[in-house]
CSV table of C-alpha atoms in Angstrom, one decimal:
chain,number,residue,atom,x,y,z
A,242,MET,CA,-23.5,86.2,102.0
A,243,SER,CA,-24.9,82.6,101.9
A,244,ILE,CA,-23.8,79.8,99.6
A,245,ALA,CA,-25.6,76.5,98.9
A,246,LYS,CA,-23.2,73.6,98.3
A,247,PHE,CA,-23.4,69.9,97.6
A,248,THR,CA,-21.1,66.9,97.8
A,249,ILE,CA,-22.0,63.6,96.0
A,250,VAL,CA,-20.0,60.4,96.0
A,251,GLY,CA,-21.4,57.7,93.7
A,252,ASN,CA,-21.2,55.8,90.4
A,253,ILE,CA,-21.7,57.4,87.0
A,254,GLY,CA,-25.0,56.3,85.4
A,255,SER,CA,-24.8,58.3,82.2
A,256,ILE,CA,-22.7,61.0,80.5
A,257,THR,CA,-24.4,63.5,78.2
A,258,GLU,CA,-22.3,65.9,76.2
A,259,GLY,CA,-23.6,69.3,75.1
A,260,LYS,CA,-22.1,72.4,73.7
A,261,GLY,CA,-19.6,73.5,76.3
A,262,VAL,CA,-21.1,71.3,79.0
A,263,ILE,CA,-21.1,67.7,80.2
A,264,LYS,CA,-23.9,66.4,82.4
A,265,LEU,CA,-23.4,63.4,84.5
A,266,SER,CA,-26.0,61.4,86.4
A,267,ILE,CA,-24.5,60.1,89.6
A,268,PHE,CA,-26.1,57.2,91.5
A,269,SER,CA,-25.6,57.3,95.3
A,270,ASN,CA,-26.8,55.3,98.2
A,271,PHE,CA,-29.3,56.9,100.6
A,272,TYR,CA,-30.1,55.4,104.1
A,273,TYR,CA,-33.1,56.5,106.1
A,274,LYS,CA,-34.7,54.8,109.0
A,275,GLY,CA,-33.0,51.5,108.2
A,276,GLU,CA,-34.0,51.6,104.6
A,277,ASN,CA,-31.4,51.6,101.8
A,278,ASP,CA,-32.4,53.5,98.6
A,279,CYS,CA,-30.6,54.9,95.6
A,280,ARG,CA,-30.7,58.6,94.6
A,281,ILE,CA,-29.8,59.9,91.1
A,282,ASN,CA,-28.4,63.4,90.8
A,283,THR,CA,-27.5,65.1,87.6
A,284,VAL,CA,-24.6,67.5,87.8
A,285,SER,CA,-23.3,70.0,85.2
A,286,ILE,CA,-19.7,70.6,84.4
A,287,PHE,CA,-18.6,73.7,82.3
A,288,ASN,CA,-14.9,73.8,83.0
A,289,GLU,CA,-13.1,73.0,79.7
A,290,ASN,CA,-10.2,71.1,81.4
A,291,ARG,CA,-12.6,69.0,83.4
A,292,ILE,CA,-14.7,68.2,80.3
A,293,LYS,CA,-11.5,67.0,78.5
A,294,TYR,CA,-10.5,64.9,81.5
A,295,ILE,CA,-14.0,63.3,81.7
A,296,LYS,CA,-14.1,62.5,78.0
A,297,LYS,CA,-10.7,60.8,78.2
A,298,HIS,CA,-10.7,59.1,81.6
A,299,VAL,CA,-14.3,58.7,83.0
A,300,GLY,CA,-16.9,56.1,82.0
A,301,VAL,CA,-20.3,54.8,83.1
A,302,GLY,CA,-19.9,52.8,86.4
A,303,ASP,CA,-16.9,54.7,87.6
A,304,LEU,CA,-16.9,55.8,91.3
A,305,VAL,CA,-16.6,59.6,91.4
A,306,SER,CA,-16.9,62.5,93.8
A,307,ALA,CA,-18.4,65.9,92.8
A,308,GLU,CA,-18.6,69.1,94.8
A,309,GLY,CA,-20.0,72.4,93.8
A,310,ASN,CA,-22.7,75.0,94.2
A,311,ILE,CA,-26.5,74.7,94.0
A,312,GLU,CA,-28.1,77.3,91.8
A,313,GLN,CA,-31.9,77.9,91.6
A,314,ASN,CA,-33.4,79.5,88.6
A,315,SER,CA,-36.8,80.1,87.0
A,316,TYR,CA,-38.1,80.7,83.5
A,317,GLU,CA,-41.4,81.1,81.8
A,318,ASN,CA,-42.5,78.4,79.5
A,319,LYS,CA,-44.5,78.8,76.3
A,320,ASP,CA,-47.8,78.6,78.2
A,321,GLY,CA,-46.8,81.4,80.5
A,322,GLU,CA,-46.1,79.2,83.5
A,323,THR,CA,-43.1,79.8,85.7
A,324,ILE,CA,-40.9,76.7,85.8
A,325,TYR,CA,-38.4,76.4,88.7
A,326,THR,CA,-35.1,74.5,88.4
A,327,THR,CA,-32.3,73.5,90.7
A,328,ASN,CA,-28.9,73.1,89.0
A,329,LEU,CA,-25.9,71.3,90.6
A,330,MET,CA,-22.8,73.2,89.2
A,331,VAL,CA,-19.6,71.2,89.7
A,332,ARG,CA,-16.6,73.0,91.1
A,333,ASP,CA,-14.4,70.0,92.1
A,334,PHE,CA,-14.5,66.6,90.4
A,335,ASN,CA,-12.5,63.4,91.0
A,336,ARG,CA,-12.6,59.9,89.7
A,337,ILE,CA,-12.1,57.6,92.7
A,338,ALA,CA,-12.1,54.2,91.0
A,339,LYS,CA,-12.7,52.7,87.5
A,340,LYS,CA,-15.7,50.4,87.1
A,341,GLN,CA,-14.6,46.9,87.9
A,342,SER,CA,-14.9,44.4,85.1
A,343,LYS,CA,-16.8,41.1,85.7
A,344,ASP,CA,-13.5,39.3,85.8
A,345,GLU,CA,-12.2,41.3,88.8
């Protein structure tokens, strides 16, 4: 058996609520050959308790960590083309720090 996993530590860029799901965009730093860049990853959370926690305690700019499984899927669009997707499904989520206000 093989499992594809991910770990992301970064700041929340956006929070999008759907029916039974919350999607978070997480901005993280990426270093390669001396260059600093930013990566944006969108993760999905389906766990009801985690959704409630995020709605109550997490906001844009907060530093968070997310871990989970990578799922690859495909579907056929209305033109008959196969579309491939990669979904980051959160298993563990933690808020590390609240966004600092400009006064801090």
